[in-house]
Short mmCIF file of C-alpha atoms in Angstrom, two decimals:
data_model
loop_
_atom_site.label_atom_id
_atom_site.label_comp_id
_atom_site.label_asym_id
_atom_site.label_seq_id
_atom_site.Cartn_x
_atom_site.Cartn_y
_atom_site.Cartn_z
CA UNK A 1 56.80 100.35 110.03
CA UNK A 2 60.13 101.63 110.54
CA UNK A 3 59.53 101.14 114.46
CA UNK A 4 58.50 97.44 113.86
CA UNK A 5 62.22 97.14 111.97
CA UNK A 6 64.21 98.92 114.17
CA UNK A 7 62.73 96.61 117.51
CA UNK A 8 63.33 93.34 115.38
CA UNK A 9 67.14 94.62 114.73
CA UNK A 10 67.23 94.67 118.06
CA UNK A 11 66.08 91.91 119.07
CA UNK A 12 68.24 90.02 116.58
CA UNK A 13 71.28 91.93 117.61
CA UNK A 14 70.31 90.64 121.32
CA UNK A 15 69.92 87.06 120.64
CA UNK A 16 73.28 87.29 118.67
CA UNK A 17 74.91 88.89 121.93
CA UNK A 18 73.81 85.92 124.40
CA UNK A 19 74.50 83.42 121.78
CA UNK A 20 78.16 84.90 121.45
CA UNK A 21 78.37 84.84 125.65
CA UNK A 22 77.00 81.29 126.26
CA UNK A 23 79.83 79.98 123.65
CA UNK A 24 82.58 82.05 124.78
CA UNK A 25 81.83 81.27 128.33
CA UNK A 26 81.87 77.28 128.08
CA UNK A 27 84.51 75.08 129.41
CA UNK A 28 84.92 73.08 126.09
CA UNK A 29 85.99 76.82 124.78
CA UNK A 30 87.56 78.17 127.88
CA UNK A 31 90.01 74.85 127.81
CA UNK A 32 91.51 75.91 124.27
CA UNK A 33 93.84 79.09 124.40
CA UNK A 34 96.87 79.80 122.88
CA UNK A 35 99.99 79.29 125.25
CA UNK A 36 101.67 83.08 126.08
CA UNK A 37 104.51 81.56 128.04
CA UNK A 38 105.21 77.81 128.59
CA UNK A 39 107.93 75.77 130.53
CA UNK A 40 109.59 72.65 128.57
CA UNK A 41 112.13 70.55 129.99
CA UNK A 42 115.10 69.45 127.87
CA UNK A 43 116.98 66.03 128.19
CA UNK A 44 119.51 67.55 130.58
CA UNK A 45 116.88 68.01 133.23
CA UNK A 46 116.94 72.16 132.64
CA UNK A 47 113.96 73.99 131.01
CA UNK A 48 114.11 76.47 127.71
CA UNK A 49 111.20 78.90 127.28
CA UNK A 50 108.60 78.61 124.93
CA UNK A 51 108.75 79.17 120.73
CA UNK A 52 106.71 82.08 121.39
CA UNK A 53 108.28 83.59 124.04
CA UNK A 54 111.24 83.69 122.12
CA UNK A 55 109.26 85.21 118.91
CA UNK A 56 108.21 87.77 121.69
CA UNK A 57 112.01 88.59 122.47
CA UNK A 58 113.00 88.62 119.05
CA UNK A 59 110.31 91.41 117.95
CA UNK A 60 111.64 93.38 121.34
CA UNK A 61 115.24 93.64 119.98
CA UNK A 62 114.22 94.19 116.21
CA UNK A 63 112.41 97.48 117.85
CA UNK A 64 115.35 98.30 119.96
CA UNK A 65 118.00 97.93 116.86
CA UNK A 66 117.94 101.10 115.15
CA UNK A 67 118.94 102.19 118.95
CA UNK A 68 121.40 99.59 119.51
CA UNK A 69 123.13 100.67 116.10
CA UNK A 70 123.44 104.05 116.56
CA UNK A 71 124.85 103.94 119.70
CA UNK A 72 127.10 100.62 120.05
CA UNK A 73 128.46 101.10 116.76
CA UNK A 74 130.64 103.40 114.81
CA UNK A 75 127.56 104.99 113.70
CA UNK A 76 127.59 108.34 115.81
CA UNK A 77 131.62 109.20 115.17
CA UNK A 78 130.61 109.02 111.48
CA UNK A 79 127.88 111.02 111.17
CA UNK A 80 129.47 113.89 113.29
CA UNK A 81 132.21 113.80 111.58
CA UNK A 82 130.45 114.29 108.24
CA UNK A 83 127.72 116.13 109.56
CA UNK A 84 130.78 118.90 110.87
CA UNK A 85 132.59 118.65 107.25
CA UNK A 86 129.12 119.86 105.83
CA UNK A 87 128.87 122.97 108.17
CA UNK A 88 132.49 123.51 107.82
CA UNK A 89 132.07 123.80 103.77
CA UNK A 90 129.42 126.08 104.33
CA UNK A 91 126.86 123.93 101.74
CA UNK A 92 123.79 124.23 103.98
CA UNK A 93 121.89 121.07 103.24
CA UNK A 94 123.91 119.54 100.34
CA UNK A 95 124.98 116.74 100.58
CA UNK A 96 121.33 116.44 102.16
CA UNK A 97 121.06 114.15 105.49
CA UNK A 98 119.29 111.50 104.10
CA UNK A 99 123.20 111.07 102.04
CA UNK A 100 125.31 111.81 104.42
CA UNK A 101 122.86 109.18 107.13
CA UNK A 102 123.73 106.91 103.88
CA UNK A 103 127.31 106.86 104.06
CA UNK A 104 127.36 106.92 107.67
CA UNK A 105 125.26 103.82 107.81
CA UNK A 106 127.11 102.01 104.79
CA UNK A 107 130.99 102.74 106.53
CA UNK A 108 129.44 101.46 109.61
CA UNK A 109 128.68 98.07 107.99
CA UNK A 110 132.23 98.16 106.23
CA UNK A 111 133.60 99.15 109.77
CA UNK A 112 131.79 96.72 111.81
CA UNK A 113 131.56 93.82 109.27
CA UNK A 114 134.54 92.05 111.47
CA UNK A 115 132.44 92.06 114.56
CA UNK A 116 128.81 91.19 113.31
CA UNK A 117 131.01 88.30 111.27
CA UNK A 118 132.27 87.07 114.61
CA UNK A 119 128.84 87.62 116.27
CA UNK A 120 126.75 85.50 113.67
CA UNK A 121 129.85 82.49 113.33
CA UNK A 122 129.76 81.89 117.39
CA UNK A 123 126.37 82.98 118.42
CA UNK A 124 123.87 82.69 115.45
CA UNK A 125 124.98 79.80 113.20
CA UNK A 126 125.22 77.19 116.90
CA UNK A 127 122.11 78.69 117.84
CA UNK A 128 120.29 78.21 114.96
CA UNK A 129 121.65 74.40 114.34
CA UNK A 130 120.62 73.68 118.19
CA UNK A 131 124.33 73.22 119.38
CA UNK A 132 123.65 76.29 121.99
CA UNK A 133 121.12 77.85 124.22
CA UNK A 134 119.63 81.04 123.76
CA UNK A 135 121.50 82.13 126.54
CA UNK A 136 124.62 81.11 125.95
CA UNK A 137 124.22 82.47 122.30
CA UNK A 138 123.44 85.83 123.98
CA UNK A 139 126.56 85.69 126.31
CA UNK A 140 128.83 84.66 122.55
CA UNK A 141 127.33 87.14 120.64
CA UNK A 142 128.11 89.93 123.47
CA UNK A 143 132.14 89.32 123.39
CA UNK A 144 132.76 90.61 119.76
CA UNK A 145 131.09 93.87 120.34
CA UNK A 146 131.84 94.19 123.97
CA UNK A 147 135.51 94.13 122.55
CA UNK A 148 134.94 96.92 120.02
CA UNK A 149 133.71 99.04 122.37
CA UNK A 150 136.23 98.58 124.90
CA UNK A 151 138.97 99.05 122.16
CA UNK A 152 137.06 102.58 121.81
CA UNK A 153 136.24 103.25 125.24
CA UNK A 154 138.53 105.71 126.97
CA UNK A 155 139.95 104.30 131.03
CA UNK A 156 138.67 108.02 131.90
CA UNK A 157 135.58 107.36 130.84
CA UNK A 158 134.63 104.05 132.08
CA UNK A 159 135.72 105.31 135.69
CA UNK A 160 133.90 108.25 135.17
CA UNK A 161 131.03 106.34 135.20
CA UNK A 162 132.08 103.14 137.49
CA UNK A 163 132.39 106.21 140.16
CA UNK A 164 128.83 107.90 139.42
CA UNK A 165 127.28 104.50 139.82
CA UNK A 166 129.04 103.42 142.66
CA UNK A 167 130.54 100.29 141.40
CA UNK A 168 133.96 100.29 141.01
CA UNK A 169 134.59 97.07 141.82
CA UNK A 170 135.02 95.17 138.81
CA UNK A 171 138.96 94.13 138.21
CA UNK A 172 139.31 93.95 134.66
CA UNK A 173 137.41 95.06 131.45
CA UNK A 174 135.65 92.17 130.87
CA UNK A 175 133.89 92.75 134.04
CA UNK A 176 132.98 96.00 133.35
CA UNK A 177 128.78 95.77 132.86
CA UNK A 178 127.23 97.46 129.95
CA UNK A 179 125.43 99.34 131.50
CA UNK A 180 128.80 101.04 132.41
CA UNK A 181 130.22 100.87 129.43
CA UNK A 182 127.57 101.79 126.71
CA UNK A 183 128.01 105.59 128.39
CA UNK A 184 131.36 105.53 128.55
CA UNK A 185 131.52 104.26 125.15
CA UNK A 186 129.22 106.83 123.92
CA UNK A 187 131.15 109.62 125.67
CA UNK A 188 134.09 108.70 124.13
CA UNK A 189 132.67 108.71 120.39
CA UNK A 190 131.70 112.21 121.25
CA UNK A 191 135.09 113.06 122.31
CA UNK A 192 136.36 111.54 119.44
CA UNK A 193 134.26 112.97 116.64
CA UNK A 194 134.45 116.91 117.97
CA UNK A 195 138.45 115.98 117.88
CA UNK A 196 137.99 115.02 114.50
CA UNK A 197 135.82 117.92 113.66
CA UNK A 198 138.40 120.57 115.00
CA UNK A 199 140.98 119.21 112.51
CA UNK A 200 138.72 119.68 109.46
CA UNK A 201 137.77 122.82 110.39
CA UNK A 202 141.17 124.48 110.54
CA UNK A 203 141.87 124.76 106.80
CA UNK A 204 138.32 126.29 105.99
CA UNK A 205 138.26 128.49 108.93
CA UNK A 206 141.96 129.90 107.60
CA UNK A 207 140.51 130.45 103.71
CA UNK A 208 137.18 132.67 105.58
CA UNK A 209 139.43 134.60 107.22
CA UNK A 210 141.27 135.25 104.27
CA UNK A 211 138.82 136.07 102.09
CA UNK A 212 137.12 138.15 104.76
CA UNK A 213 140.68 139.97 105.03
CA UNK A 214 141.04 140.95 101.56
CA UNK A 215 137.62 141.84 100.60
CA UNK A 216 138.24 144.28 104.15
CA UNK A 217 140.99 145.91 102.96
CA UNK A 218 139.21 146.46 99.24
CA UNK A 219 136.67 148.68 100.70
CA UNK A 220 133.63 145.58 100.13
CA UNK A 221 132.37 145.49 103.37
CA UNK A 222 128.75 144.53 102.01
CA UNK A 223 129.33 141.74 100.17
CA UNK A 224 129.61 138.23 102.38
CA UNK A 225 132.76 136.44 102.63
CA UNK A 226 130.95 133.19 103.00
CA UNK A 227 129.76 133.94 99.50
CA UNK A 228 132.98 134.33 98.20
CA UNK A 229 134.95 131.53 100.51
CA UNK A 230 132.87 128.74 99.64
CA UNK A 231 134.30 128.39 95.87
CA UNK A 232 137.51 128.57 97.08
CA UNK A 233 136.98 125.98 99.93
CA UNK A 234 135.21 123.40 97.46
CA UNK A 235 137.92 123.50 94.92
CA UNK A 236 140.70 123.06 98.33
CA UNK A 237 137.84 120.03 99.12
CA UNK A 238 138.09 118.22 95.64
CA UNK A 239 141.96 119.05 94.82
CA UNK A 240 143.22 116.81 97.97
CA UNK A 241 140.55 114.53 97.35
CA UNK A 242 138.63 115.56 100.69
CA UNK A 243 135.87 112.73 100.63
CA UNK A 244 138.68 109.88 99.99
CA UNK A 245 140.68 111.39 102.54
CA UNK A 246 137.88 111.48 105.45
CA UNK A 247 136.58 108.08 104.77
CA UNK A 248 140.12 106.51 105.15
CA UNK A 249 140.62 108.83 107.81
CA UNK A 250 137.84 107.40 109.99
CA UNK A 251 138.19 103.78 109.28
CA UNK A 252 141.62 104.22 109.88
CA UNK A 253 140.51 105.88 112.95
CA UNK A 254 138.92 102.73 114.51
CA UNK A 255 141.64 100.17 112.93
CA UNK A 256 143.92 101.89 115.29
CA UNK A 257 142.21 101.87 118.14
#
């Protein structure tokens, strides 16, 4: 009995299987598809791509934008900066990273709110009313941040590496390619942030050493300065009105730029 079942489950599962190939396989249904990437021509005589190759473009740069924000905005200064402060207070993990990734990401916005405004009133908005091409939208919406970056890009860098890649031979900065100048750019906000970091450093690194110094000379060579330090450099922290003071500090810091 259950032999009889399991050969008509078969056969049923067979018939189903060459039913499924003789409809798949006919030209009515080979003739309907969905179009991956067509050709139109507009009424200038040139050709735009496809709605869904565009769709396909869009969900390419929506996976490469947590990328593109970290490192073509103010995004990685920031977080250094605040990221040194921390270890400099000697708090281990307070704030916690998933605040301090918080204000980094919400002074970025303030930071870079001029550019993305400029970026989404001459690139966007046209494109989206059908005034521009895509491409041309992508060459508009370039200039703003190209601009930012430059304004942050140290000459040393750039021809540091214009020189590794061989190509030297642009004449101004708005000929310098990104691929040049996201490096450079990047370099730079390294630079920038460690410079930054030094300076905060100073003040705490002078109240360990004296605490360390006077709990020396009183004989407690067991107990840890750090323990002892880090009251003292919270209270210095909140009486100047440290977290005020580094915010301004690094807007200012790409203002004047």
């Amino acid at each position: 009995m259950a032999l009889s079942l399991f050969k008509k489950r078969t056969a049923a599962k067979t018939i189903i299987l060459v039913l499924l190939a003789i409809v798949f396989s006919s030209p009515a249904f080979a003739q309907v598809g969905l179009p991956i990437v067509s050709m139109v021509e507009d009424g200038s005589g040139g050709e735009k791509y496809s709605l869904t190759l565009q769709l396909i473009a869009l969900m390419t740069v929506l996976t490469l934008l947590p990328s593109l924000l970290l490192m073509m905005t103010s995004f990685v200064r920031i977080i250094i900066v605040l990221s040194l402060l921390r270890q400099a207070l000697g708090t281990a993990q307070t704030p916690p990273n998933q605040v301090l990734v918080g204000l980094a990401l919400f002074l970025t916005l303030f930071i870079m709110a001029p550019v993305f405004s400029d970026v989404y009133d001459d690139a966007i908005t046209p494109y989206f009313d059908e005034t521009i091409s895509f491409e041309t939208a992508l060459a508009k919406g370039e200039l703003p941040i190209r601009n930012f970056m430059l304004n942050q890009t140290r000459e040393t860098d750039i021809a540091m590496f214009a020189e590794i890649a061989r190509n030297d031979s642009f004449e101004g900065p708005e000929d310098v390619p990104f691929t040049t100048l996201v490096p450079a750019f990047i370099t730079s906000e390294l630079k920038s942030a460690f410079s930054i970091g030094f300076l905060i450093y100073i003040p705490f690194v002078v109240i360990d050493l004296v605490v360390a110094s006077v709990l020396m000379s009183m004989g407690m060579m067991m107990l840890s300065p750090m323990m002892i330090s880090m009251p003292f450099k919270l209270m210095l922290f909140v009486l100047v009105d440290g977290w005020t003071l580094i915010m301004g500090s690094l807007a200012a810091s790409f203002a004047m730029s």
